[in-house]
CSV table of C-alpha atoms in Angstrom, one decimal:
chain,number,residue,atom,x,y,z
A,1,MET,CA,17.0,-12.8,41.3
A,2,SER,CA,18.3,-9.3,41.7
A,3,TYR,CA,17.2,-6.2,39.8
A,4,THR,CA,18.8,-2.9,39.0
A,5,ILE,CA,16.9,0.1,40.3
A,6,ARG,CA,17.4,3.5,38.7
A,7,SER,CA,15.7,6.9,38.6
A,8,VAL,CA,14.1,8.3,35.5
A,9,THR,CA,14.4,12.0,34.8
A,10,SER,CA,13.0,12.3,31.3
A,11,ARG,CA,9.3,12.4,30.4
A,12,LYS,CA,9.9,10.6,27.1
A,13,ASP,CA,11.8,7.8,28.8
A,14,TRP,CA,9.2,7.4,31.6
A,15,HIS,CA,6.3,7.2,29.2
A,16,THR,CA,8.2,4.7,27.0
A,17,ILE,CA,8.9,2.5,30.0
A,18,LEU,CA,5.2,2.6,31.0
A,19,SER,CA,4.2,1.7,27.5
A,20,THR,CA,6.4,-1.4,27.5
A,21,LEU,CA,4.8,-2.4,30.9
A,22,HIS,CA,1.3,-1.8,29.4
A,23,GLY,CA,0.8,1.0,32.0
A,24,ASN,CA,-2.3,3.0,31.2
A,25,GLN,CA,-3.1,4.7,34.5
A,26,MET,CA,-3.1,8.4,34.2
A,27,LEU,CA,-1.9,8.9,37.8
A,28,GLN,CA,1.4,7.2,37.0
A,29,SER,CA,2.0,9.5,34.0
A,30,TRP,CA,4.9,12.0,34.2
A,31,ASP,CA,2.4,14.9,33.8
A,32,TRP,CA,0.5,13.8,36.9
A,33,GLY,CA,3.7,14.0,38.9
A,34,GLU,CA,4.5,17.4,37.6
A,35,LEU,CA,1.0,18.6,38.4
A,36,LYS,CA,1.3,17.3,42.0
A,37,SER,CA,4.7,19.0,42.3
A,38,ARG,CA,2.9,22.3,41.9
A,39,HIS,CA,0.6,21.4,44.8
A,40,GLY,CA,2.9,20.3,47.6
A,41,TRP,CA,4.2,16.9,46.5
A,42,THR,CA,7.7,15.9,45.3
A,43,PRO,CA,7.7,13.2,42.6
A,44,GLN,CA,10.3,10.5,42.1
A,45,ARG,CA,10.2,8.0,39.2
A,46,ILE,CA,12.0,4.7,39.6
A,47,VAL,CA,12.3,1.7,37.4
A,48,TRP,CA,13.4,-1.9,38.1
A,49,GLN,CA,15.2,-3.6,35.3
A,50,ASP,CA,17.0,-6.8,34.4
A,51,ASN,CA,19.9,-6.1,32.0
A,52,HIS,CA,18.3,-3.5,29.7
A,53,ASP,CA,14.6,-4.5,30.0
A,54,ALA,CA,12.3,-2.5,32.3
A,55,LEU,CA,10.3,-4.9,34.4
A,56,ALA,CA,8.5,-2.5,36.9
A,57,ALA,CA,8.0,1.2,37.5
A,58,ALA,CA,6.7,3.4,40.3
A,59,GLN,CA,6.1,7.1,40.5
A,60,LEU,CA,6.4,8.0,44.2
A,61,LEU,CA,4.9,11.2,45.6
A,62,THR,CA,6.2,12.5,48.9
A,63,ARG,CA,4.8,15.3,51.0
A,64,SER,CA,5.6,16.9,54.3
A,65,GLU,CA,2.7,18.5,56.1
A,66,THR,CA,1.7,19.6,59.6
A,67,ARG,CA,-1.7,18.7,61.1
A,68,LEU,CA,-2.7,20.1,64.4
A,69,GLY,CA,0.9,20.8,65.2
A,70,VAL,CA,2.1,17.3,64.3
A,71,LYS,CA,4.6,17.1,61.4
A,72,ALA,CA,4.3,14.1,59.1
A,73,LYS,CA,6.0,13.0,56.0
A,74,ILE,CA,4.0,10.6,53.8
A,75,MET,CA,4.7,8.7,50.6
A,76,TYR,CA,2.1,7.7,48.0
A,77,VAL,CA,2.3,5.6,44.8
A,78,PRO,CA,-1.0,6.5,43.0
A,79,ARG,CA,-2.3,3.6,40.9
A,80,GLY,CA,1.0,1.9,41.2
A,81,PRO,CA,3.5,0.4,41.2
A,82,VAL,CA,3.2,-0.9,37.6
A,83,LEU,CA,4.5,-4.4,36.9
A,84,ASP,CA,3.5,-8.0,35.9
A,85,TRP,CA,1.9,-9.0,39.2
A,86,ASN,CA,1.9,-12.6,38.1
A,87,ASN,CA,5.7,-12.6,38.6
A,88,THR,CA,5.9,-13.5,42.3
A,89,VAL,CA,9.6,-12.9,42.6
A,90,LEU,CA,9.4,-9.5,41.0
A,91,ARG,CA,6.5,-8.3,43.0
A,92,LYS,CA,8.2,-9.3,46.2
A,93,SER,CA,11.4,-7.4,45.2
A,94,VAL,CA,9.4,-4.3,44.3
A,95,LEU,CA,7.4,-4.2,47.5
A,96,ASP,CA,10.5,-4.9,49.6
A,97,ASP,CA,12.4,-2.1,47.8
A,98,LEU,CA,9.5,0.3,48.3
A,99,ARG,CA,9.5,-0.6,52.0
A,100,ASP,CA,13.3,0.2,52.2
A,101,THR,CA,12.7,3.5,50.4
A,102,ALA,CA,10.0,4.5,52.8
A,103,LEU,CA,12.1,3.6,55.8
A,104,SER,CA,15.1,5.5,54.5
A,105,GLU,CA,13.0,8.6,53.8
A,106,LYS,CA,11.6,8.3,57.3
A,107,VAL,CA,8.0,8.7,56.3
A,108,VAL,CA,5.1,8.0,58.6
A,109,PHE,CA,3.6,5.6,56.1
A,110,LEU,CA,3.7,4.5,52.5
A,111,LYS,CA,0.5,4.1,50.6
A,112,ILE,CA,0.1,2.1,47.4
A,113,ASP,CA,-3.0,1.4,45.3
A,114,PRO,CA,-2.0,-0.5,42.2
A,115,TYR,CA,-4.5,-1.3,39.5
A,116,VAL,CA,-4.8,-5.0,40.5
A,117,PRO,CA,-8.2,-6.7,40.1
A,118,ILE,CA,-9.3,-9.1,42.8
A,119,GLY,CA,-12.5,-9.9,40.9
A,120,TYR,CA,-14.9,-8.9,38.2
A,121,GLY,CA,-18.6,-8.3,38.2
A,122,VAL,CA,-21.1,-7.0,40.8
A,123,LYS,CA,-20.3,-8.7,44.1
A,124,ALA,CA,-23.9,-9.4,45.0
A,125,HIS,CA,-24.3,-11.6,42.0
A,126,GLN,CA,-23.5,-15.2,41.7
A,127,ASP,CA,-21.4,-14.9,38.5
A,128,VAL,CA,-18.6,-12.9,40.1
A,129,GLU,CA,-15.2,-14.0,38.7
A,130,PRO,CA,-12.4,-13.8,41.2
A,131,ASP,CA,-8.8,-12.9,40.1
A,132,HIS,CA,-6.4,-15.3,41.7
A,133,VAL,CA,-3.4,-12.9,41.4
A,134,GLY,CA,-5.2,-10.1,43.2
A,135,VAL,CA,-6.5,-12.5,45.9
A,136,GLU,CA,-3.0,-13.8,46.4
A,137,LEU,CA,-1.6,-10.3,46.6
A,138,VAL,CA,-4.1,-9.3,49.3
A,139,ASP,CA,-3.0,-12.2,51.4
A,140,GLU,CA,0.7,-11.5,50.9
A,141,LEU,CA,0.3,-7.8,51.8
A,142,ALA,CA,-1.5,-8.7,55.0
A,143,LYS,CA,1.2,-11.2,56.0
A,144,ASN,CA,4.0,-8.7,55.4
A,145,GLY,CA,2.8,-5.8,57.5
A,146,TRP,CA,0.6,-3.9,55.1
A,147,ARG,CA,-2.9,-3.0,56.1
A,148,GLU,CA,-5.9,-2.1,54.1
A,149,SER,CA,-6.1,1.7,54.2
A,150,LYS,CA,-8.9,3.5,56.0
A,151,GLN,CA,-8.4,6.4,53.6
A,152,GLN,CA,-9.0,5.2,50.0
A,153,ILE,CA,-7.8,8.0,47.8
A,154,GLN,CA,-9.0,6.6,44.5
A,155,PHE,CA,-12.2,4.6,43.8
A,156,ARG,CA,-11.6,1.0,44.6
A,157,ASN,CA,-14.0,-0.3,41.9
A,158,THR,CA,-14.6,0.8,38.4
A,159,MET,CA,-16.4,-0.1,35.2
A,160,VAL,CA,-14.5,-0.5,31.9
A,161,LEU,CA,-16.0,-0.4,28.4
A,162,ASP,CA,-14.5,-2.1,25.4
A,163,LEU,CA,-14.0,0.4,22.6
A,164,THR,CA,-12.6,-2.0,20.0
A,165,VAL,CA,-16.0,-2.8,18.6
A,166,ASP,CA,-17.6,-0.5,15.9
A,167,GLU,CA,-20.0,2.2,16.9
A,168,GLY,CA,-23.1,0.3,15.9
A,169,ALA,CA,-22.2,-2.7,18.0
A,170,LEU,CA,-21.2,-0.5,20.9
A,171,LEU,CA,-24.5,1.3,20.9
A,172,SER,CA,-26.4,-2.0,20.7
A,173,SER,CA,-24.6,-3.3,23.8
A,174,PHE,CA,-26.2,-0.6,26.0
A,175,SER,CA,-29.4,-1.1,27.9
A,176,GLN,CA,-32.6,-0.2,26.0
A,177,LYS,CA,-33.2,2.8,28.3
A,178,THR,CA,-29.7,4.1,27.8
A,179,ARG,CA,-30.0,3.9,24.0
A,180,TYR,CA,-33.3,5.6,24.2
A,181,ASN,CA,-31.9,8.5,26.3
A,182,ILE,CA,-29.0,9.0,23.9
A,183,ARG,CA,-31.4,9.4,21.0
A,184,LEU,CA,-33.8,11.5,23.1
A,185,ALA,CA,-31.1,14.0,23.8
A,186,THR,CA,-30.4,14.4,20.1
A,187,ARG,CA,-34.1,14.7,19.3
A,188,LYS,CA,-34.4,17.4,21.9
A,189,GLY,CA,-31.8,19.5,20.1
A,190,LEU,CA,-28.8,19.0,22.3
A,191,GLU,CA,-25.4,19.4,20.7
A,192,VAL,CA,-22.0,18.5,22.0
A,193,ARG,CA,-18.9,20.5,21.2
A,194,ALA,CA,-15.2,20.3,22.1
A,195,GLY,CA,-14.1,22.6,24.9
A,196,SER,CA,-11.3,25.2,24.7
A,197,PRO,CA,-9.1,27.0,27.2
A,198,GLU,CA,-11.7,29.7,27.2
A,199,ASP,CA,-14.2,27.3,28.8
A,200,LEU,CA,-12.1,26.4,31.9
A,201,ASN,CA,-13.7,28.8,34.3
A,202,LEU,CA,-17.1,27.7,33.0
A,203,LEU,CA,-16.2,24.1,33.6
A,204,TYR,CA,-15.3,25.0,37.2
A,205,ASP,CA,-18.6,26.9,37.7
A,206,LEU,CA,-20.5,23.8,36.5
A,207,TYR,CA,-18.4,21.6,38.7
A,208,GLU,CA,-18.9,23.8,41.8
A,209,SER,CA,-22.7,23.8,41.1
A,210,THR,CA,-22.7,20.0,40.9
A,211,ALA,CA,-20.7,19.7,44.1
A,212,LYS,CA,-23.2,21.9,46.0
A,213,ARG,CA,-26.2,20.0,44.7
A,214,ASN,CA,-24.7,16.6,45.5
A,215,ASP,CA,-23.0,17.7,48.7
A,216,PHE,CA,-19.4,16.6,48.0
A,217,ALA,CA,-16.2,18.6,48.7
A,218,ILE,CA,-14.0,20.0,45.9
A,219,ARG,CA,-10.7,21.8,45.7
A,220,PRO,CA,-10.2,25.5,44.9
A,221,ARG,CA,-10.8,26.8,41.4
A,222,GLN,CA,-7.1,27.2,40.6
A,223,TYR,CA,-6.3,23.5,41.2
A,224,TYR,CA,-8.8,22.3,38.6
A,225,ILE,CA,-7.9,25.0,36.1
A,226,ASP,CA,-4.3,23.8,36.5
A,227,VAL,CA,-5.3,20.1,36.0
A,228,TRP,CA,-7.5,20.7,33.0
A,229,ARG,CA,-5.2,23.2,31.3
A,230,SER,CA,-2.0,21.3,31.7
A,231,PHE,CA,-3.4,18.0,30.5
A,232,MET,CA,-5.3,19.5,27.6
A,233,GLU,CA,-2.2,21.3,26.5
A,234,ALA,CA,-0.3,18.0,26.7
A,235,GLY,CA,-2.9,16.3,24.5
A,236,MET,CA,-3.8,14.0,27.4
A,237,ALA,CA,-7.3,15.3,28.1
A,238,GLN,CA,-10.4,16.6,26.3
A,239,SER,CA,-13.4,18.5,27.5
A,240,LEU,CA,-16.8,18.1,25.9
A,241,LEU,CA,-19.7,20.5,26.6
A,242,ALA,CA,-23.4,19.9,26.0
A,243,GLU,CA,-25.4,22.9,24.8
A,244,ILE,CA,-29.0,23.7,24.0
A,245,ASP,CA,-29.8,27.0,22.3
A,246,GLY,CA,-26.3,28.2,23.2
A,247,GLU,CA,-26.6,27.4,26.9
A,248,VAL,CA,-24.1,25.0,28.3
A,249,ILE,CA,-25.9,22.6,30.6
A,250,GLY,CA,-23.3,19.9,31.1
A,251,ALA,CA,-19.7,18.8,30.5
A,252,VAL,CA,-17.2,16.1,30.9
A,253,VAL,CA,-13.4,16.1,31.1
A,254,MET,CA,-11.9,12.9,29.8
A,255,SER,CA,-8.2,11.9,30.2
A,256,ILE,CA,-6.3,9.9,27.6
A,257,PHE,CA,-3.2,7.9,28.4
A,258,GLY,CA,-1.8,4.6,27.3
A,259,GLY,CA,-4.7,3.7,25.1
A,260,ARG,CA,-7.2,4.2,27.9
A,261,ALA,CA,-9.7,7.1,28.2
A,262,THR,CA,-10.9,7.9,31.7
A,263,TYR,CA,-14.1,9.8,32.7
A,264,MET,CA,-12.4,11.8,35.4
A,265,TYR,CA,-14.8,14.8,35.8
A,266,GLY,CA,-18.5,15.2,35.1
A,267,MET,CA,-20.6,18.3,35.8
A,268,SER,CA,-23.9,19.9,35.0
A,269,SER,CA,-25.9,23.1,35.6
A,270,GLY,CA,-28.9,21.1,37.0
A,271,TYR,CA,-31.1,22.5,34.2
A,272,HIS,CA,-32.8,20.7,31.3
A,273,THR,CA,-32.0,17.3,32.9
A,274,GLU,CA,-35.1,15.9,31.2
A,275,LYS,CA,-33.2,16.3,27.9
A,276,MET,CA,-30.7,13.7,29.1
A,277,PRO,CA,-27.4,15.6,28.4
A,278,ASN,CA,-25.3,13.2,30.5
A,279,TYR,CA,-26.1,10.3,28.2
A,280,LEU,CA,-25.2,12.2,25.1
A,281,LEU,CA,-22.0,13.5,26.6
A,282,GLN,CA,-20.9,9.9,27.4
A,283,TRP,CA,-21.7,8.7,23.9
A,284,ALA,CA,-19.7,11.6,22.5
A,285,SER,CA,-16.9,10.8,24.8
A,286,PHE,CA,-16.8,7.2,23.5
A,287,ILE,CA,-16.6,8.4,19.9
A,288,ARG,CA,-13.8,10.9,20.7
A,289,ALA,CA,-11.9,8.2,22.7
A,290,LYS,CA,-12.1,5.7,19.8
A,291,ALA,CA,-10.9,8.4,17.4
A,292,ALA,CA,-7.9,9.1,19.7
A,293,GLY,CA,-7.0,5.4,19.4
A,294,CYS,CA,-8.2,4.3,22.9
A,295,THR,CA,-9.3,0.7,23.3
A,296,THR,CA,-10.9,1.0,26.7
A,297,TYR,CA,-13.0,3.6,28.5
A,298,ASP,CA,-12.8,3.8,32.3
A,299,PHE,CA,-15.8,5.2,34.1
A,300,TRP,CA,-13.6,6.0,37.1
A,301,GLY,CA,-15.6,4.7,40.0
A,302,VAL,CA,-18.6,2.5,40.8
A,303,PRO,CA,-19.9,1.5,44.3
A,304,GLU,CA,-17.8,-0.4,46.7
A,305,PHE,CA,-20.9,-2.2,47.8
A,306,PHE,CA,-23.7,-2.7,45.3
A,307,VAL,CA,-26.5,-1.7,47.6
A,308,ASP,CA,-28.7,1.4,47.4
A,309,SER,CA,-27.2,2.8,50.6
A,310,ASP,CA,-23.8,3.1,48.9
A,311,PRO,CA,-22.9,6.8,48.2
A,312,LEU,CA,-22.3,6.0,44.5
A,313,TRP,CA,-25.6,4.1,44.0
A,314,GLY,CA,-27.2,6.9,42.1
A,315,VAL,CA,-24.1,7.2,39.9
A,316,TRP,CA,-24.1,3.5,39.4
A,317,ARG,CA,-27.7,3.5,38.1
A,318,PHE,CA,-26.6,5.9,35.4
A,319,LYS,CA,-23.3,4.1,34.5
A,320,SER,CA,-24.6,0.6,34.6
A,321,GLY,CA,-26.8,1.2,31.6
A,322,PHE,CA,-23.7,1.4,29.4
A,323,ARG,CA,-23.0,-2.3,30.3
A,324,GLY,CA,-19.3,-2.2,30.9
A,325,ASP,CA,-17.3,-4.7,32.8
A,326,VAL,CA,-17.1,-4.1,36.6
A,327,VAL,CA,-13.5,-4.4,37.9
A,328,ARG,CA,-13.1,-4.7,41.6
A,329,THR,CA,-9.5,-3.9,42.7
A,330,LEU,CA,-7.6,-4.5,45.9
A,331,GLY,CA,-7.7,-0.7,46.8
A,332,ALA,CA,-5.2,1.3,48.8
A,333,TRP,CA,-2.9,-0.4,51.3
A,334,ASP,CA,-0.6,1.3,53.9
A,335,LEU,CA,2.7,0.3,55.2
A,336,SER,CA,3.2,2.0,58.6
A,337,CYS,CA,6.8,3.1,59.3
A,338,LYS,CA,6.1,5.0,62.5
A,339,GLN,CA,3.4,3.2,64.4
A,340,PHE,CA,2.3,5.9,66.9
A,341,GLU,CA,2.4,8.7,64.3
A,342,TYR,CA,0.5,6.5,61.8
A,343,TRP,CA,-2.2,5.8,64.5
A,344,LEU,CA,-2.6,9.5,65.1
A,345,TYR,CA,-2.7,10.4,61.5
A,346,THR,CA,-5.3,7.8,60.5
A,347,ASN,CA,-7.4,7.6,63.6
A,348,ILE,CA,-7.4,10.8,65.7
A,349,MET,CA,-6.6,13.6,63.2
A,350,PRO,CA,-9.5,12.9,60.8
A,351,ASN,CA,-12.0,12.9,63.6
A,352,VAL,CA,-10.6,16.2,65.1
A,353,LEU,CA,-10.5,17.9,61.8
A,354,ALA,CA,-14.1,16.8,61.0
A,355,ALA,CA,-15.3,18.2,64.4
A,356,ILE,CA,-13.5,21.5,63.7
A,357,ARG,CA,-15.2,21.8,60.2
A,358,MET,CA,-18.6,21.0,61.8
A,359,ARG,CA,-18.1,23.9,64.2
A,360,GLY,CA,-17.1,26.2,61.4
A,361,SER,CA,-13.8,26.9,63.1
């Protein structure tokens, strides 16, 4: 079966197409592409259709950069492409067309990381439920020249909470400790308020403080201000701030797209942690998300391996108390279009750049 491929140049059309495909990943939204266009990427939105019906869509981001004197052009489909992955004919056509596009654009490699589950539940447990479509897709990708990426841009695994139940049932579904901490935060006098544009620099200050305490790298201030401001103005994000006696001690930024709320950023001052502000912030986020019509809440990342040595283990101990459903996805996969350049880009350059940073050069 053949499909017609066309470009989409309208935000309204693009979001309508994604809605018909049940696409709810913020990184495939028009606004994400526009944001990345202000930071070195060129977005392209394409759709596959049969007669007049859209069957698949992909927002491609392309970037040319120079690392250590080596020029490279790369292409990335964040949280895409979007389609019914049960349709084996369609998925083969889409992947073949993306390969042709990457080759014609002469990129070093094409990276995809579609939201395709390979299983559900914590892998160490015996009750893990595999997803046959995701398992089949992993096998097909490997047989057709794709390779599992060494550079996973997004979190491979996540936890998703069902928001279709009422507030009482939702609260009852949490662990006893989590319910206790939510109530404790309220008893201790914490209050949660909606953020405003005037809070953006404060949000970054909190985020920077969090990054320093937890030793993870973040981008410059202007990048986050751009992300938060543009999505809030578009009605696709909300910030919530936890205060005690007028002092802001924690915050979250939640994105909203396609009926899904996503916990994209969490931050705190490091003070008054015994008052459990993070628990109250999450509860307030659920309530806001339900009011906005969201049916699911994505916690945006849980461990790849559910062992205490995993970098996300501490985060998992917090998130797991909300008793959402763990979704394990296939992660990012690369298609190498220029073998030697790809090898340099993925094997040599990261090590060299890391050594330079360690020397402070």
